[in-house]
Tab-separated table of C-alpha atoms in Angstrom:
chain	number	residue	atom	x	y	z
N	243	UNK	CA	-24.422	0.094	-56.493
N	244	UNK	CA	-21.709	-2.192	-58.578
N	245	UNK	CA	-19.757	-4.244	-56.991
N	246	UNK	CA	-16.952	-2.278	-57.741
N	247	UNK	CA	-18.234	0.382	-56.350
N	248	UNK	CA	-19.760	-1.623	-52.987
N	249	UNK	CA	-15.698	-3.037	-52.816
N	250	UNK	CA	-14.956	0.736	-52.013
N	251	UNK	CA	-17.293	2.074	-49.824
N	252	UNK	CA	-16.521	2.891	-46.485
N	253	UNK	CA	-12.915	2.737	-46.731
N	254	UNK	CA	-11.001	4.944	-44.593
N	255	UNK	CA	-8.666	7.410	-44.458
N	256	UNK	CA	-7.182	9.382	-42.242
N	257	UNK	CA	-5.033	12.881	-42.391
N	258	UNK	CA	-3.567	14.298	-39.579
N	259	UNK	CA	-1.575	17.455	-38.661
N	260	UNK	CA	1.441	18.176	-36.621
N	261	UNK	CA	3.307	20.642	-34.534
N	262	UNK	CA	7.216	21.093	-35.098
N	263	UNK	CA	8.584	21.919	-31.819
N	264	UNK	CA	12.573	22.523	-30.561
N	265	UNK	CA	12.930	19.988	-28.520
N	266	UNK	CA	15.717	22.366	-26.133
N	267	UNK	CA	12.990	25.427	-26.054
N	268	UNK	CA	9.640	23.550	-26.306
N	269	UNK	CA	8.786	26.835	-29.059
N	270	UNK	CA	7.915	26.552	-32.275
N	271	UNK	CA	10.303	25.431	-35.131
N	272	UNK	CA	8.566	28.870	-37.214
N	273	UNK	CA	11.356	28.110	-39.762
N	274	UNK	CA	12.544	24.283	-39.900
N	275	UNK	CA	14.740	23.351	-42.693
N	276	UNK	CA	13.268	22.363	-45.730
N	277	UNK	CA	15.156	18.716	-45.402
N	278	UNK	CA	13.407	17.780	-42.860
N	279	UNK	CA	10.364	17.693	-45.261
N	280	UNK	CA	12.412	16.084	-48.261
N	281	UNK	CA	13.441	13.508	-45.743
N	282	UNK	CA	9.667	12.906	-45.135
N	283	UNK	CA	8.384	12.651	-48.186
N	284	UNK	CA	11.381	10.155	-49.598
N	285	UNK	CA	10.259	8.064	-46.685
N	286	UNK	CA	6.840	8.111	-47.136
N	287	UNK	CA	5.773	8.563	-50.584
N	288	UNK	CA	2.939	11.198	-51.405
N	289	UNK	CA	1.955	11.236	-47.983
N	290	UNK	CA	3.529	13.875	-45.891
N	291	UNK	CA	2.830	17.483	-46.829
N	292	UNK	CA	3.083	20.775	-46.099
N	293	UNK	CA	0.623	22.767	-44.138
N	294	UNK	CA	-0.046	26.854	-44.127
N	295	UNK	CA	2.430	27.118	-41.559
N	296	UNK	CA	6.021	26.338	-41.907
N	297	UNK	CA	5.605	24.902	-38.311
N	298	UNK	CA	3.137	22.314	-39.080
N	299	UNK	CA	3.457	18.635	-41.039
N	300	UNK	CA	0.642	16.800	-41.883
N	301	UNK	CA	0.328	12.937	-42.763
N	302	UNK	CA	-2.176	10.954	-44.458
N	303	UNK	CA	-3.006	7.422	-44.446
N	304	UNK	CA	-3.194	4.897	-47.443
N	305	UNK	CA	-6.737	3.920	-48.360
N	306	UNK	CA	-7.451	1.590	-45.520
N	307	UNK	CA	-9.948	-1.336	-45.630
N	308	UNK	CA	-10.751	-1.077	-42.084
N	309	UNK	CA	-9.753	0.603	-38.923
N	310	UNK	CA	-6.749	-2.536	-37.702
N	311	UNK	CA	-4.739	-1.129	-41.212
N	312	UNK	CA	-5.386	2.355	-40.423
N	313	UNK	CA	-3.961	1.419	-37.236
N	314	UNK	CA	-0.907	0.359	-38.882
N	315	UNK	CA	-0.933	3.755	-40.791
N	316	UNK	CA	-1.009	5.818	-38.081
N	317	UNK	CA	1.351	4.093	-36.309
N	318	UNK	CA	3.929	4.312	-39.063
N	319	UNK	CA	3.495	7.752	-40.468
N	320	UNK	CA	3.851	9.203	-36.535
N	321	UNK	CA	6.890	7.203	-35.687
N	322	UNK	CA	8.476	7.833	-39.110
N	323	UNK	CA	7.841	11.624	-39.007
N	324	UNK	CA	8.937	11.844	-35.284
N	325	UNK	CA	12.235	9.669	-36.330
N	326	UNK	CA	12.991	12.468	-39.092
N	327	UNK	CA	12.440	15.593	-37.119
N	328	UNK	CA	14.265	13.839	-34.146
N	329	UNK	CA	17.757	13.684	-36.495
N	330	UNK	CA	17.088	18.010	-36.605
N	331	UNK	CA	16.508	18.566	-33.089
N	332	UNK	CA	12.540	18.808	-33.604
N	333	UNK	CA	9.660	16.426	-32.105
N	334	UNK	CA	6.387	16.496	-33.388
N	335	UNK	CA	3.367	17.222	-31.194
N	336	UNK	CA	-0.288	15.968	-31.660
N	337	UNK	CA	-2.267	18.961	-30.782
N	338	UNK	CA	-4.600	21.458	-32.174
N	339	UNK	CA	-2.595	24.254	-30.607
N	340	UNK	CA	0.558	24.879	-29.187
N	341	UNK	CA	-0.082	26.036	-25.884
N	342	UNK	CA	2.727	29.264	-25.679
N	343	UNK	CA	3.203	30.284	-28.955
N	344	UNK	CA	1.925	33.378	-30.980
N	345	UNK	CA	1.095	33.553	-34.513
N	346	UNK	CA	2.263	36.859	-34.971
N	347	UNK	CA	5.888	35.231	-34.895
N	348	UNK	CA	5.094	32.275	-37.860
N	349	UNK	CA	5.464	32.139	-41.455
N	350	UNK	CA	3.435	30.599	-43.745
N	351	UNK	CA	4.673	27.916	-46.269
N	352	UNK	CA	5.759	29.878	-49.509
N	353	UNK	CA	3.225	28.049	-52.309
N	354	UNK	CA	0.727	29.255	-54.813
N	355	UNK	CA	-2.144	28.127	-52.881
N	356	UNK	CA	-0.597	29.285	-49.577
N	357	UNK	CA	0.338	32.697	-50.887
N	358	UNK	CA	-3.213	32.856	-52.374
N	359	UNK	CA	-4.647	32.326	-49.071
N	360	UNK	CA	-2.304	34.397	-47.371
N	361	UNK	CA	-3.174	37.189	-49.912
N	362	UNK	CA	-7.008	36.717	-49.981
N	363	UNK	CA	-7.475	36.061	-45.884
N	364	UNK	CA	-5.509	38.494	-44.280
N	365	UNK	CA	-4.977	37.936	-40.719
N	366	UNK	CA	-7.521	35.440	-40.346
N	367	UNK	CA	-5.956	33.113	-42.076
N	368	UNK	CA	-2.499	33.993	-40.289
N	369	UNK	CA	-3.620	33.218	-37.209
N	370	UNK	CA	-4.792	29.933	-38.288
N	371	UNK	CA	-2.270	28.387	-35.915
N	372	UNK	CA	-3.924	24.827	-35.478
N	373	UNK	CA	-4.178	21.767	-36.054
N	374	UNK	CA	-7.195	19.161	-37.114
N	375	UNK	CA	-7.283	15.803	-37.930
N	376	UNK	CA	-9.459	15.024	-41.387
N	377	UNK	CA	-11.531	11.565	-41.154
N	378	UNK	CA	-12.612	10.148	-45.492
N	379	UNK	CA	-14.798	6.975	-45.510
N	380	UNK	CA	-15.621	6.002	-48.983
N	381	UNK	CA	-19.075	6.537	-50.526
N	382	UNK	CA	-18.887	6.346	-54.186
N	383	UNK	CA	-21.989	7.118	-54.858
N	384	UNK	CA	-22.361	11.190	-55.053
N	385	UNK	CA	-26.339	11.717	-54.204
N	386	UNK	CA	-25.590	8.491	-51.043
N	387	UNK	CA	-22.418	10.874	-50.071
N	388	UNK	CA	-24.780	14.288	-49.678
N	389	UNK	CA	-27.955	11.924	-48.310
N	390	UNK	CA	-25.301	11.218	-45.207
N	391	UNK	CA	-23.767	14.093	-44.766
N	392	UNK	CA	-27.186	15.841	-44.347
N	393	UNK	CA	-28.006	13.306	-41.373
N	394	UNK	CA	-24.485	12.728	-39.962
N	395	UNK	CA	-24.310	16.482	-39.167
N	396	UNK	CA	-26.257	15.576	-36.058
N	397	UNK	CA	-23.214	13.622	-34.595
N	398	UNK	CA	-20.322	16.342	-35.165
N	399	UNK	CA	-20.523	18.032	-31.689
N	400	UNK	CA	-19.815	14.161	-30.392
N	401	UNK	CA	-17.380	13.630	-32.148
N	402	UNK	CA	-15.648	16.695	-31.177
N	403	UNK	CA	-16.274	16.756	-27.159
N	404	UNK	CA	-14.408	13.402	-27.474
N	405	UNK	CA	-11.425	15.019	-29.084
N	406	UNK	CA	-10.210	18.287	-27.817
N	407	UNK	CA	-6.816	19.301	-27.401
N	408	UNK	CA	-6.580	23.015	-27.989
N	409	UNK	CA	-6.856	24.675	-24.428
N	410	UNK	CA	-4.066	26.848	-24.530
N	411	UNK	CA	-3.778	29.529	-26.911
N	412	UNK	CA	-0.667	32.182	-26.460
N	413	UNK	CA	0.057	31.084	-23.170
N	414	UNK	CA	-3.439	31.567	-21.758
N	415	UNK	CA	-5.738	28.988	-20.567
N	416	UNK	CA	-8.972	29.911	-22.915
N	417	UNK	CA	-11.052	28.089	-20.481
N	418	UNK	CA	-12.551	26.263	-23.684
N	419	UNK	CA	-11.470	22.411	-24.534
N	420	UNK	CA	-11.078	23.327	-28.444
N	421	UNK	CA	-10.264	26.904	-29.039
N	422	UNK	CA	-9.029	25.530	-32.328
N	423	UNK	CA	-12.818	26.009	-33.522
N	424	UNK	CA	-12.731	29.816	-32.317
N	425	UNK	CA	-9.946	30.345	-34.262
N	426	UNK	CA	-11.206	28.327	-37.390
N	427	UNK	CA	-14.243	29.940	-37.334
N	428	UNK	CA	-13.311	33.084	-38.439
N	429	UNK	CA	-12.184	31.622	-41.565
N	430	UNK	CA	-14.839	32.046	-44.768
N	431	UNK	CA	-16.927	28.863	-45.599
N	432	UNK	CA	-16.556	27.152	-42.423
N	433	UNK	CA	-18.407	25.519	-39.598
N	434	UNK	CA	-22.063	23.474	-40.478
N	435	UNK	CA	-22.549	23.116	-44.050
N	436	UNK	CA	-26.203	23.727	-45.557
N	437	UNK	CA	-28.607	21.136	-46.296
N	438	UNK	CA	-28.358	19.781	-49.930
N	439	UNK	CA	-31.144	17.788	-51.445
N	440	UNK	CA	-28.850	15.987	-53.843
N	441	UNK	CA	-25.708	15.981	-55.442
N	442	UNK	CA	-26.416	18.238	-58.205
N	443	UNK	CA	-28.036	20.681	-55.752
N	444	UNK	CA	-24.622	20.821	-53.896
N	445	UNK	CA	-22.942	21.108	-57.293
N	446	UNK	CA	-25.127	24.286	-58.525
N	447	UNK	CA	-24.497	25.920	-54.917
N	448	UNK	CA	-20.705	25.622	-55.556
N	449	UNK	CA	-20.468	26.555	-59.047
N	450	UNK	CA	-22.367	29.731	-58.251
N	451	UNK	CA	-18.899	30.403	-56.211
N	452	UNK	CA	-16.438	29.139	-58.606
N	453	UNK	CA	-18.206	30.918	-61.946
N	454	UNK	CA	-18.286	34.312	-59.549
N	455	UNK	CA	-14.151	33.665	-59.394
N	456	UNK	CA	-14.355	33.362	-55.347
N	457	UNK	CA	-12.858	29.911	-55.273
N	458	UNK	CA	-10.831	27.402	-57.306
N	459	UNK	CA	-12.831	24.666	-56.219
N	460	UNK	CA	-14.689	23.320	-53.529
N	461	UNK	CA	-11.429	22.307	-51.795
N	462	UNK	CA	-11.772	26.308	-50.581
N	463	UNK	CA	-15.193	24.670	-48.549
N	464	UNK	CA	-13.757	24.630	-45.095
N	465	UNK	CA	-16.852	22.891	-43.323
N	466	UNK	CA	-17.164	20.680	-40.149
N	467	UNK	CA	-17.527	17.440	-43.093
N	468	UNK	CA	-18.054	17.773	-46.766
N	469	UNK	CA	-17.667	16.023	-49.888
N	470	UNK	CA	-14.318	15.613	-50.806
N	471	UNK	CA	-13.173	16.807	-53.921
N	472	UNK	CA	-10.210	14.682	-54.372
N	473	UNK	CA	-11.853	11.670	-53.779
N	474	UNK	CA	-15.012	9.888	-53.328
N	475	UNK	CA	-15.036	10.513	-49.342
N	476	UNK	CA	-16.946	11.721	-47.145
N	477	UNK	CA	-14.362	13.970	-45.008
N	478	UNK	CA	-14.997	14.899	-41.463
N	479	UNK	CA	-13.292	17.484	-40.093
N	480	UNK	CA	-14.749	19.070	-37.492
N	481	UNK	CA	-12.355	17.393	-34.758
N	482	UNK	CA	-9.305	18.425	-33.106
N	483	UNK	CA	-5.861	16.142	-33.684
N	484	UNK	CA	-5.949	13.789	-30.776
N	485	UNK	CA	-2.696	13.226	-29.186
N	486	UNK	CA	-3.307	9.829	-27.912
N	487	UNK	CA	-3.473	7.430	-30.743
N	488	UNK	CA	-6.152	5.124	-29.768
N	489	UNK	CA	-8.042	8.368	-29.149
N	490	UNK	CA	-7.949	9.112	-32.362
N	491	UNK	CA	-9.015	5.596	-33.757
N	492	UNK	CA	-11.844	5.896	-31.235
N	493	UNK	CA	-13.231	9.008	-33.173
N	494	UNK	CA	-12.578	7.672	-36.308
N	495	UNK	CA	-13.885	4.338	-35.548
N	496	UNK	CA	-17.218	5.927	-34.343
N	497	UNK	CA	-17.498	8.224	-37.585
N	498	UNK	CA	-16.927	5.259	-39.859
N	499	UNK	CA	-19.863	2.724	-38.012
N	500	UNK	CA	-21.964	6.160	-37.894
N	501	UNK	CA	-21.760	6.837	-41.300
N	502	UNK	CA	-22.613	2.623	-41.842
N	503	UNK	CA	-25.420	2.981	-39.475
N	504	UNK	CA	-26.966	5.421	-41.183
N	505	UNK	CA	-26.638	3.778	-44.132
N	506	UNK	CA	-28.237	0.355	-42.870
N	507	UNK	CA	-31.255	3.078	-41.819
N	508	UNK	CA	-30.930	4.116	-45.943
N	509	UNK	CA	-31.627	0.972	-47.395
N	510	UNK	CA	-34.128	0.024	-44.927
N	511	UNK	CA	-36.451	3.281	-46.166
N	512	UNK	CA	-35.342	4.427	-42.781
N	513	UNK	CA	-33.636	7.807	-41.720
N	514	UNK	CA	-32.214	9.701	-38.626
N	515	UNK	CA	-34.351	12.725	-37.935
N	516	UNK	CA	-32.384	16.162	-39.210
N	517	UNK	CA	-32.703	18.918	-37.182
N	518	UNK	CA	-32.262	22.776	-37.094
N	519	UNK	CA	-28.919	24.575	-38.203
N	520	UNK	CA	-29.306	26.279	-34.430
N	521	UNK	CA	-29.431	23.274	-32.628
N	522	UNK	CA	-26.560	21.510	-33.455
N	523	UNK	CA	-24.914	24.727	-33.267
N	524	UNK	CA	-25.634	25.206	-29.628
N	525	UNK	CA	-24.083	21.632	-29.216
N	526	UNK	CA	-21.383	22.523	-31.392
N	527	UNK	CA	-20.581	25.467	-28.925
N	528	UNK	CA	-21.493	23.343	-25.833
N	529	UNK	CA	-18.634	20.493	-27.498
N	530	UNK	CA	-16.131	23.108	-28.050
N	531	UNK	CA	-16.551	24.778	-24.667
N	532	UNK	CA	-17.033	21.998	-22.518
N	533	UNK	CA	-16.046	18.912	-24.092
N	534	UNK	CA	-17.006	15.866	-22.444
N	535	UNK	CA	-17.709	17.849	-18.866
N	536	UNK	CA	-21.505	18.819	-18.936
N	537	UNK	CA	-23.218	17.014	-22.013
N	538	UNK	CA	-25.269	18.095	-25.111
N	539	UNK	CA	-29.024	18.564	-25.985
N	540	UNK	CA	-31.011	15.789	-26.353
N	541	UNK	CA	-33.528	16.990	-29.000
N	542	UNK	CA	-36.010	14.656	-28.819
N	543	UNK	CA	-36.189	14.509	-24.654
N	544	UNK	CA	-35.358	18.778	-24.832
N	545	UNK	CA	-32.896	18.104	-22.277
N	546	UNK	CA	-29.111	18.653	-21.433
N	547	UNK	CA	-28.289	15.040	-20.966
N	548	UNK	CA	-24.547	13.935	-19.380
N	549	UNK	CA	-21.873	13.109	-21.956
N	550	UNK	CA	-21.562	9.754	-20.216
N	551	UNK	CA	-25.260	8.926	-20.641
N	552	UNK	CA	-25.295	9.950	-24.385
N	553	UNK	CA	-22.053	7.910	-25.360
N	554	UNK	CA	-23.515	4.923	-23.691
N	555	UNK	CA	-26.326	5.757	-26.415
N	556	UNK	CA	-24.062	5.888	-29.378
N	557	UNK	CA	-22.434	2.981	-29.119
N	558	UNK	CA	-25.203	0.774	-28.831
N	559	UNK	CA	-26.642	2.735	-31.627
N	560	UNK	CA	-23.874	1.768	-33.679
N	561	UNK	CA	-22.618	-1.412	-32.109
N	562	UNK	CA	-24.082	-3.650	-35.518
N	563	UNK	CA	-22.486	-1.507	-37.686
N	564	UNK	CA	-19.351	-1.583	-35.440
N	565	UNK	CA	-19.537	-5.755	-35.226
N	566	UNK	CA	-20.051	-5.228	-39.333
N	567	UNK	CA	-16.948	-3.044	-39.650
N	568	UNK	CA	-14.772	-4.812	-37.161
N	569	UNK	CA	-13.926	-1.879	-34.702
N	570	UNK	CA	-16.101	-2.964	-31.654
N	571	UNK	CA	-13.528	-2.214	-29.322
N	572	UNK	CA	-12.458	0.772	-30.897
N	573	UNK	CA	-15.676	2.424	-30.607
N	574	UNK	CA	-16.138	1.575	-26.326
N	575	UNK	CA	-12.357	3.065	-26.112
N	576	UNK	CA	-14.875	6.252	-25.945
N	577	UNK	CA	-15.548	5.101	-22.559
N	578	UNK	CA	-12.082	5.426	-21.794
N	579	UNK	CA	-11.980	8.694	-22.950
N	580	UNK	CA	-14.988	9.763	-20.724
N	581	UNK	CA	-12.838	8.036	-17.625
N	582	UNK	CA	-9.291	9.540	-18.523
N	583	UNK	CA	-10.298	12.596	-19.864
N	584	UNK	CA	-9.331	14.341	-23.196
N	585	UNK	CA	-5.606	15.844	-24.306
N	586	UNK	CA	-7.294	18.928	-23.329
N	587	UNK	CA	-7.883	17.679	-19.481
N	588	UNK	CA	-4.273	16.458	-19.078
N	589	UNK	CA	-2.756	19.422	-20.353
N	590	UNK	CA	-5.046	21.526	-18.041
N	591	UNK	CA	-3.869	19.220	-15.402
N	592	UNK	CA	-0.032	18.972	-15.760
N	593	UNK	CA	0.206	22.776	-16.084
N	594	UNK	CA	-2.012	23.024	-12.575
N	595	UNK	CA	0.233	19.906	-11.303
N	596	UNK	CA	3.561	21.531	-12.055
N	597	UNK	CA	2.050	25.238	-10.885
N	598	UNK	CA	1.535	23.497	-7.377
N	599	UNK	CA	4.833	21.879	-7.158
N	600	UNK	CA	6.591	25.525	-7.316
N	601	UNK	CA	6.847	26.168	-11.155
N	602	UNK	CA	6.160	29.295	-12.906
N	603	UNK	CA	3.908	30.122	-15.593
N	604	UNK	CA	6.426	29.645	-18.432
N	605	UNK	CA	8.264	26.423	-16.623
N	606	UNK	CA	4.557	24.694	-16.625
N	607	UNK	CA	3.555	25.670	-19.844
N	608	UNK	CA	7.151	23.663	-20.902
N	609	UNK	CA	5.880	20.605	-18.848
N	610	UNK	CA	2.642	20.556	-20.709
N	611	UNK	CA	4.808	20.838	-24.184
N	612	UNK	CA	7.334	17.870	-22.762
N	613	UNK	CA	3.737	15.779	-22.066
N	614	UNK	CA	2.203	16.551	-25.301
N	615	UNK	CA	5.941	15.108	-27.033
N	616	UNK	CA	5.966	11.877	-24.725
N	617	UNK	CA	2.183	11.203	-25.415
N	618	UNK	CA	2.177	11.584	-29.150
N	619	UNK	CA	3.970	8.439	-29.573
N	620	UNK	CA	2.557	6.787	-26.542
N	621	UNK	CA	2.103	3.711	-28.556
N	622	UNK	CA	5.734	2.793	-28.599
């Protein structure tokens, strides 16, 4: 590698997405004025967009050298956007799913790409009333970038237990901590992407879409991480938006000293073991169920082991990488998470709280919103 091109790797990025919500009604802004988003994108050059919905805003970082600037990042782009919807009567919420609205009553954004996917998707794709937050670290080099994704795949279902915030979906408790994922799913070209032997391997597989006039590009490659193809990234995206912000430097924290760990394996000769497709997709499931509440597969031990037990394992796994990187402390916030609980949990809770103290279904569902508003800018 040059030293240019060791100056850029693992950098970090982050994109998230947002809810617009009323702040009088708690719904959906399914129409908010198109001002609001010039506003945004005056403020913060190039790095507040659109999403498929006209209810949704999502932000993305500045290439960050290290997780203390995207700190920074996050903190700005939040509080800015929040400041700007605030002067129209709308708050932004940090969560992969608003937890009484219905898709039937949204509108997608009207652009070429949008109406594309409106056009080629159907109702799947209208539906797709969530929210994600996207994770690049840099890895310039393209056959290093498909080497890593093939072995980080392993640590996706982590990575998502610690972040769920969908539990709600049309006023219903789904019983699952990311129902986000259930409703993703049913997109094309999602969920765990194949196993690629190299760079031009992956290449061959996608231009065998893009020559057959399916997709534009592999930006229409919807899967749990892939190779970015705006930048030289790494993108994981298999995690829900966390509404706590440390939560979400936690994740990203432990996907950036992952992804370093793996490579300290790399240039040792050394790898992490890769295991079946159906696997990690029964961990995915368990993740996306369950969360943090009743642990994953161990596949070496072929046990269930607690969540508790296996985070314990991941960060000393990862704690040289972590010391390397400079997030130490951002990667044992995870035991935080374990004691507090995910967004999922506390929404869960205040709805059963406020149910208790005498409130109807509609009346908690509004104190769930009004916690999901305060906590997105907890930081403050």
């Amino acid at each position: 590698m040059s030293a240019k091109s060791a100056s850029q790797a693992f950098t970090l990025g982050i994109e998230e997405e947002y809810l617009l919500v009323d702040r009088q009604t708690r719904q959906l802004a399914s129409d908010p004025p198109e001002q609001l988003f010039r506003a945004c994108a005056k403020a913060l050059p190039k790095m507040v967009t659109h999403e498929f919905l006209r209810a949704q805003i999502e932000i993305g970082t500045k290439v960050c050298t290290d997780i203390a600037e995207a700190r920074e990042e996050l903190i700005r782009l939040r509080q800015c956007v929040a400041d700007i919807a605030d002067r129209f009567g709308l708050a932004i919420i940090a969560a992969s799913s608003h937890p009484s609205a219905y898709w039937t009553d949204q509108q997608h954004t009207r652009l070429d790409r949008y109406d594309l996917l409106a056009e080629d998707l159907g109702a799947v794709v209208r539906r797709l009333l969530t929210c994600g937050m996207h994770v690049h670290v840099g890895i310039p080099d393209n056959d290093q970038r498909i080497d890593l994704m093939n072995q980080c795949v392993y640590f996706l279902p982590h990575l998502l237990a610690l972040s769920t915030s969908s539990p709600f979906w049309g006023g219903d408790n789904t019983g699952l901590k990311s129902y986000r994922l259930s409703v993703f799913n049913e997109l094309p070209r999602t969920g765990l992407p194949d196993r690629f032997n190299s760079w031009s391997d992956y290449q061959r597989h996608v231009n065998v879409l893009v020559e057959a006039g399916l997709i534009k590009d592999a930006s229409m490659l919807w899967w749990d991480i892939r190779p970015s193809c705006r930048f030289p990234t790494l993108e994981m995206r298999v995690t829900d938006v966390c509404t706590r912000l440390e939560d979400a430097l936690c994740i990203a924290a432990l996907y950036l000293a992952t992804l370093k760990m793996l490579d300290n394996l790399r240039q040792n000769n050394q790898r992490w073991r890769e295991y079946a497709p159906m696997l990690i997709q029964e961990n995915r499931w368990r993740a996306q169920r369950y969360g943090i509440d009743s642990g994953l597969i161990d596949f070496r031990l072929e046990t269930k082991v607690e969540f508790a037990e296996l985070v314990e394992q991941w960060i000393d796994l990862v704690g040289e990488a972590a010391d390397e990187l400079g997030c130490p402390n951002e990667i044992r916030h995870a035991r935080d998470i374990i004691q507090q609980g995910t967004s999922a949990h506390r929404q869960t809770q205040t709805y059963q709280q406020a149910r208790s103290q005498g409130a109807d279904h509609q009346q908690a569902l509004e104190a769930v919103i009004d916690g999901l508003i305060e906590e997105t800018l907890s930081f403050r």
